[in-house]
mmCIF file of C-alpha atoms in Angstrom:
data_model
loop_
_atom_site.group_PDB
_atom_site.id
_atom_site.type_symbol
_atom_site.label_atom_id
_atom_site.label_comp_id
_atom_site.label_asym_id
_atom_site.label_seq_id
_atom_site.Cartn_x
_atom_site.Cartn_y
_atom_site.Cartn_z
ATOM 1 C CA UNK O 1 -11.163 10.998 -4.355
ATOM 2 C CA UNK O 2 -11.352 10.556 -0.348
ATOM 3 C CA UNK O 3 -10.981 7.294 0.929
ATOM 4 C CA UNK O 4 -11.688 7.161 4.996
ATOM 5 C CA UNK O 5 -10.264 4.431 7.221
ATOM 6 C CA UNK O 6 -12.952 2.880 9.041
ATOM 7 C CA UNK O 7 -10.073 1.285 11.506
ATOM 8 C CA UNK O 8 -6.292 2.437 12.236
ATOM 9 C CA UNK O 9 -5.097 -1.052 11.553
ATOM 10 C CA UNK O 10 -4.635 -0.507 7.668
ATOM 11 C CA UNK O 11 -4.210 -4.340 7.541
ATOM 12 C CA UNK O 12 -7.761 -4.596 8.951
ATOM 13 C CA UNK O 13 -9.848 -2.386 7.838
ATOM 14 C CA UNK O 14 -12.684 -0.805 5.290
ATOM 15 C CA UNK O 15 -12.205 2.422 2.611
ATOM 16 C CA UNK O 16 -15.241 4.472 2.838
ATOM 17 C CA UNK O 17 -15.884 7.376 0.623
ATOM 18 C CA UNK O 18 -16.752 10.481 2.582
ATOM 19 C CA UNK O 19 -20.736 9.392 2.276
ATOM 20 C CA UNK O 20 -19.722 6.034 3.835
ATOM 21 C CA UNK O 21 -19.973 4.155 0.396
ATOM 22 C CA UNK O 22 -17.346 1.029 0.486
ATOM 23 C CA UNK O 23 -14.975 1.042 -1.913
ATOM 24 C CA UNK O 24 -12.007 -1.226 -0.674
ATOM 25 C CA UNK O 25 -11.767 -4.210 1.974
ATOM 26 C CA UNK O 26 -8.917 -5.466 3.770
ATOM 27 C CA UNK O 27 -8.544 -8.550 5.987
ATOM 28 C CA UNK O 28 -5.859 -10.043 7.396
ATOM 29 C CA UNK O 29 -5.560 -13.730 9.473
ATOM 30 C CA UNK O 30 -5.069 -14.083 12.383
ATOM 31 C CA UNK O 31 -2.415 -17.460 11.799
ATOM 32 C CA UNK O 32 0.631 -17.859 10.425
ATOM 33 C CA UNK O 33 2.353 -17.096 7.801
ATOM 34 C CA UNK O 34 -0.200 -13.699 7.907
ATOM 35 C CA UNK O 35 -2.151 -13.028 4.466
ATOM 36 C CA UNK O 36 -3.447 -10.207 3.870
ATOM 37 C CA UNK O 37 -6.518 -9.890 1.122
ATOM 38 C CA UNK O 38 -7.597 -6.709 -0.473
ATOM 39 C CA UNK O 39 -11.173 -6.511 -2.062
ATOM 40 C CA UNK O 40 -13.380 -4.716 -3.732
ATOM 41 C CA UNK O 41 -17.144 -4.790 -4.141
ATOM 42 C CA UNK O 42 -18.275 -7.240 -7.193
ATOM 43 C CA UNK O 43 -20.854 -9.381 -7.984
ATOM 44 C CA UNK O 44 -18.582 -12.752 -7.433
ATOM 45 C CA UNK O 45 -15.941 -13.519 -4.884
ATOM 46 C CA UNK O 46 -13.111 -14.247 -7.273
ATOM 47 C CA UNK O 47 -14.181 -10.473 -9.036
ATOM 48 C CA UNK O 48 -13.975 -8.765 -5.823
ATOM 49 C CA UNK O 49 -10.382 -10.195 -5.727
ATOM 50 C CA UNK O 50 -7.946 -7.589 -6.215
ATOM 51 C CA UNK O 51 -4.129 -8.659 -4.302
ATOM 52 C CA UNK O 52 -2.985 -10.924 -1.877
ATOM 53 C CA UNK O 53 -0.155 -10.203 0.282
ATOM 54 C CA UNK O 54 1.425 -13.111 2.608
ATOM 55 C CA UNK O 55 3.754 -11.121 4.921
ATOM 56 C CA UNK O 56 7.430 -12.318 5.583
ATOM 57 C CA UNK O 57 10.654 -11.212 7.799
ATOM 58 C CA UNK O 58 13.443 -12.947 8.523
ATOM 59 C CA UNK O 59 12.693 -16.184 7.406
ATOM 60 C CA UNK O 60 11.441 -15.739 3.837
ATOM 61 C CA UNK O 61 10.255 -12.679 1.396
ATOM 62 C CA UNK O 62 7.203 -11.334 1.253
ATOM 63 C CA UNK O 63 5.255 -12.268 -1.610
ATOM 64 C CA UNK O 64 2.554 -10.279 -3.365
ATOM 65 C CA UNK O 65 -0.436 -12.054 -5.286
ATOM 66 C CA UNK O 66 -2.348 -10.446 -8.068
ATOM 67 C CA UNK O 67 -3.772 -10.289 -11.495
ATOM 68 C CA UNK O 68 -2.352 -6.624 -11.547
ATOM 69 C CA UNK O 69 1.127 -8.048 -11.702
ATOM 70 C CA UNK O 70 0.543 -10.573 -14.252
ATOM 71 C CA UNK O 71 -0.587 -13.272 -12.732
ATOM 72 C CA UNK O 72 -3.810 -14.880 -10.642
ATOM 73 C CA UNK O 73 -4.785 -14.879 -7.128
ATOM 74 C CA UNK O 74 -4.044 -18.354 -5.146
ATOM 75 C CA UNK O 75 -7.344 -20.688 -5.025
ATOM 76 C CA UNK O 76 -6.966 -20.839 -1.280
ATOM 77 C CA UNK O 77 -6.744 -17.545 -0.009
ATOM 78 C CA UNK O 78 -6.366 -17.699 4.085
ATOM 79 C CA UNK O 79 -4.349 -20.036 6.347
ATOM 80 C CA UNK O 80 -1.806 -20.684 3.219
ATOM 81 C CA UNK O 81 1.835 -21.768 3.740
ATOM 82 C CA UNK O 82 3.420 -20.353 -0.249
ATOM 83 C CA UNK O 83 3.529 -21.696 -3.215
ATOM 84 C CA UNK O 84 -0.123 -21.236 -4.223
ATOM 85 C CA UNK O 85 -0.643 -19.241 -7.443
ATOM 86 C CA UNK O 86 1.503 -16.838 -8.995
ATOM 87 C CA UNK O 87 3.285 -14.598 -6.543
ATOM 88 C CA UNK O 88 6.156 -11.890 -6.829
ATOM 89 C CA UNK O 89 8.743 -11.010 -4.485
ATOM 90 C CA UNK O 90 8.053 -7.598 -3.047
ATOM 91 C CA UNK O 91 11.432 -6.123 -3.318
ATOM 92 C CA UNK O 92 11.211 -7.418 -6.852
ATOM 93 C CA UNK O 93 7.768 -5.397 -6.915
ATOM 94 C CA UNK O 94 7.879 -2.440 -5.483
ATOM 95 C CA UNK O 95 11.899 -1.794 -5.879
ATOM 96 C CA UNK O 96 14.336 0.236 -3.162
ATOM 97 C CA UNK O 97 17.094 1.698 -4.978
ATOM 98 C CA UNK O 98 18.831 3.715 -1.875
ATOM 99 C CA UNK O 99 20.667 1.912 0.339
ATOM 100 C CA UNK O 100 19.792 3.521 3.298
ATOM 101 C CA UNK O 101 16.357 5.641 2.255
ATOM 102 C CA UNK O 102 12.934 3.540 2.728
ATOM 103 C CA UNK O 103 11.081 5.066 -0.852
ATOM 104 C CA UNK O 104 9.692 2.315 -2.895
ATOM 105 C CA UNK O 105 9.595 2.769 -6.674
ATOM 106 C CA UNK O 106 7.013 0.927 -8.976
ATOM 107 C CA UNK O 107 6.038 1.128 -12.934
ATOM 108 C CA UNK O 108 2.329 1.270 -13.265
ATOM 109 C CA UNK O 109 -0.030 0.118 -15.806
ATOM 110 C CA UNK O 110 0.462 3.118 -17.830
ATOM 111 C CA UNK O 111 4.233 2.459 -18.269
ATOM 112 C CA UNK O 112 4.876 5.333 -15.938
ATOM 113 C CA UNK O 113 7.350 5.137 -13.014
ATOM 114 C CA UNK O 114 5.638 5.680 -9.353
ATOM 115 C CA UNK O 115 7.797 6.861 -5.896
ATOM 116 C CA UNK O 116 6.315 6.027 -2.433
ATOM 117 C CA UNK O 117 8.272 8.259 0.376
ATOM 118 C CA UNK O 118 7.574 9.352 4.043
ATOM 119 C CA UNK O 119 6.933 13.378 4.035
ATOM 120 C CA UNK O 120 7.803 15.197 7.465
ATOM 121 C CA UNK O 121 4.854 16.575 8.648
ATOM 122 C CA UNK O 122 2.408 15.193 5.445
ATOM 123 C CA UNK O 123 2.687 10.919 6.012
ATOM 124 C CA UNK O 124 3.112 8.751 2.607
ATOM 125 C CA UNK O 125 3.443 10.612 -0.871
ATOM 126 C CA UNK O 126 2.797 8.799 -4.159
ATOM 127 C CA UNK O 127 4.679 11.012 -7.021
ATOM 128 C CA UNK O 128 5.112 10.761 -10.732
ATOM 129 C CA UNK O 129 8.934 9.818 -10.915
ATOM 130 C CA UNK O 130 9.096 12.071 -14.243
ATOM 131 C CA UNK O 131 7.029 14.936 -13.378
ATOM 132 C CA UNK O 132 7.420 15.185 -9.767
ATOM 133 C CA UNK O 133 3.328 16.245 -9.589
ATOM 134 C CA UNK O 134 1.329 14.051 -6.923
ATOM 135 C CA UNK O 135 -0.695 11.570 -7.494
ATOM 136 C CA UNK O 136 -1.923 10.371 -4.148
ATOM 137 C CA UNK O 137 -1.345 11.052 -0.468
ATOM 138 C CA UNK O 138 -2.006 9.681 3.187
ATOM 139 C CA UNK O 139 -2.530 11.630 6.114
ATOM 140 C CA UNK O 140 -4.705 12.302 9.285
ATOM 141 C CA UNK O 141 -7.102 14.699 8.736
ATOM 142 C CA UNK O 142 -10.610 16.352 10.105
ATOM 143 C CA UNK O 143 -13.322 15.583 7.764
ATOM 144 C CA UNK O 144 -15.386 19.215 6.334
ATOM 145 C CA UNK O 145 -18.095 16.695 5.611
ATOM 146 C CA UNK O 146 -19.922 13.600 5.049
ATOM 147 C CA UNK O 147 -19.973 10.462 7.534
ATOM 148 C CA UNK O 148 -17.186 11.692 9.429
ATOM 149 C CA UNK O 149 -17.808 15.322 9.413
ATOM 150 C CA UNK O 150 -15.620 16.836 12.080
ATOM 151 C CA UNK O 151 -13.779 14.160 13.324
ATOM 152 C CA UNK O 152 -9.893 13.577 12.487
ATOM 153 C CA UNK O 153 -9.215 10.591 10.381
ATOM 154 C CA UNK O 154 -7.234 8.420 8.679
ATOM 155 C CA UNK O 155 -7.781 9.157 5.092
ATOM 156 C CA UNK O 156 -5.947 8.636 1.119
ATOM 157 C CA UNK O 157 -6.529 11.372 -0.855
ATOM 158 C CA UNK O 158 -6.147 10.443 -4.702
ATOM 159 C CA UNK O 159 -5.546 13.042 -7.444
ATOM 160 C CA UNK O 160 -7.187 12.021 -11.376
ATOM 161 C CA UNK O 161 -4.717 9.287 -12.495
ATOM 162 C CA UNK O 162 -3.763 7.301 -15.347
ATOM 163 C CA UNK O 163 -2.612 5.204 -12.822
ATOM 164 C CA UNK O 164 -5.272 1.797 -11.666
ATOM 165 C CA UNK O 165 -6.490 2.951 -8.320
ATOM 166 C CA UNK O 166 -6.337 -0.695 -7.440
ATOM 167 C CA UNK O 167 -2.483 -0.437 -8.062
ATOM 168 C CA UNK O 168 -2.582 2.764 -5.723
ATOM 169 C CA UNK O 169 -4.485 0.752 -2.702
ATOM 170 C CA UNK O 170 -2.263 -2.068 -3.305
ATOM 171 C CA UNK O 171 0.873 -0.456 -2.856
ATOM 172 C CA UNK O 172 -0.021 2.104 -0.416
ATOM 173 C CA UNK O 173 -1.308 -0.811 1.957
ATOM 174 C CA UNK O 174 2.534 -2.058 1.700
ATOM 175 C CA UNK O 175 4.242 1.000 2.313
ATOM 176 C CA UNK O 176 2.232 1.580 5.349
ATOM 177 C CA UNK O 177 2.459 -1.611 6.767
ATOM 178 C CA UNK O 178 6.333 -1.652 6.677
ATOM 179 C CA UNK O 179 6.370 2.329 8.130
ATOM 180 C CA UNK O 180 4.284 1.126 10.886
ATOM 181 C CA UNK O 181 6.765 -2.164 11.782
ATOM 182 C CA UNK O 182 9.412 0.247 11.695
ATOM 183 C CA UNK O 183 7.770 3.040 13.292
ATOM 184 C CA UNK O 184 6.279 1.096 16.378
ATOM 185 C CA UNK O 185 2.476 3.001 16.159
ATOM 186 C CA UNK O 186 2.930 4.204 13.211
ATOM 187 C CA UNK O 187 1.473 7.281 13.638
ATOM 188 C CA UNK O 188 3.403 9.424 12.321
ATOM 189 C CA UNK O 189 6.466 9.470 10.032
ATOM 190 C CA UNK O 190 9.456 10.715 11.437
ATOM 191 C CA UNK O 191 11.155 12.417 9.041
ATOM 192 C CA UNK O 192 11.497 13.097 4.805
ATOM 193 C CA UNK O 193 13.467 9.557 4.220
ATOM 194 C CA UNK O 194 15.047 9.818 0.822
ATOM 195 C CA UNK O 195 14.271 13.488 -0.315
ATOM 196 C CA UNK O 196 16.313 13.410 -3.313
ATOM 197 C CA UNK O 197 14.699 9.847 -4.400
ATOM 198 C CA UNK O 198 18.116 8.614 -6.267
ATOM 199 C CA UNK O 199 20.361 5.733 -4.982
ATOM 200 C CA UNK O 200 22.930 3.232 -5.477
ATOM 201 C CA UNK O 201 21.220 -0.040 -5.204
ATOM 202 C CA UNK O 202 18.140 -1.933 -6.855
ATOM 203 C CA UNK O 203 15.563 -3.751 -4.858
ATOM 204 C CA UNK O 204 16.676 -6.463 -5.184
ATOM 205 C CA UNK O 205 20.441 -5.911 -3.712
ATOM 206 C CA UNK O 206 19.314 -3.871 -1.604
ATOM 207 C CA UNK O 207 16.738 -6.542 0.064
ATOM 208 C CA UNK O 208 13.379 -5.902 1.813
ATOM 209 C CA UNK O 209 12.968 -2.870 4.386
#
């Protein structure tokens, strides 16, 4: 599976399939504290609902909202200030175990461990911790065909998964969100952070990137 960006801002923005079919919606406020909501298409609002992010740095964690972690969704979605719903710390979440290296870990709905990591010269990787094969990948790209048939874009290829795609969206949206507020443009990563994948420190010592 293809899924095109229709915008660079992956905070903003609509995943297309290559025939221009929506499959995912993000939106993000404008205000602060900054939510971001990630939908899909349903036949109610609170069905399309799929994760809620509320973005943090220095002054508080970010906190991730969603009935894929265990819990539900805040009944206020924009413009709130925490403490709405169930919500999970993202380092709790998606866990950093190297001190220094920026690749999130994660166990999926199958029970299976997931690695997020920066590739030289590929973008974001999503690999099977035990098998090493990959599951899903980010990158810019021309398009062979479709609705964006020759142009280079934005675009998440996705392998067949045990793994909830909504899971993959939802974590990939993270990842690239903190590579780009390292990164400046984030256009590109800079280099293969964490090659080996092991470390010395859980998420949760180790704190948010």
């Amino acid at each position: 599976m293809d899924l095109y960006f229709t915008h660079e801002d992956p905070t903003n923005t609509v995943l297309v399939s290559a025939n221009g079919v929506a499959h995912y919606q993000i939106r993000t406020n404008s205000g602060k504290p900054k939510i971001s909501v990630l939908q899909r298409p349903a036949e109610t609002e609170e069905e399309s609902l799929v994760a809620e992010i509320e973005w943090r740095r220095w002054d508080a964690p970010t906190v991730v909202r969603s009935p894929l972690l265990g819990g539900g969704l805040s009944g206020e979605l924009m413009g709130t200030t925490g403490g709405f719903g169930f919500g999970v710390l993202l380092s709790r979440f998606l866990v950093r175990k190297s001190r220094f290296g920026r690749s999130r870990y994660f166990v999926g709905n199958d029970k299976h461990e997931y690695r997020w990591k920066c590739v030289k010269g590929v973008g974001l990787l999503l690999t099977h911790v035990g098998t090493n094969e990959e599951v899903a990948c980010f990158s810019r790209a021309f398009a062979e065909e479709g609705l964006f048939a020759g142009e280079k874009r934005a675009v998440l290829h996705i392998h067949p998964t045990t793994l909830d795609i909504d899971l993959i969206i939802l974590t990939f949206l993270i990842m690239e969100k903190k590579r780009r507020d390292r990164s400046g443009d984030g256009t590109r990563a800079p280099y293969d952070e964490d090659p080996l994948g092991d470390g010395c420190m859980s998420g949760g010592e180790a704190g948010e990137a």
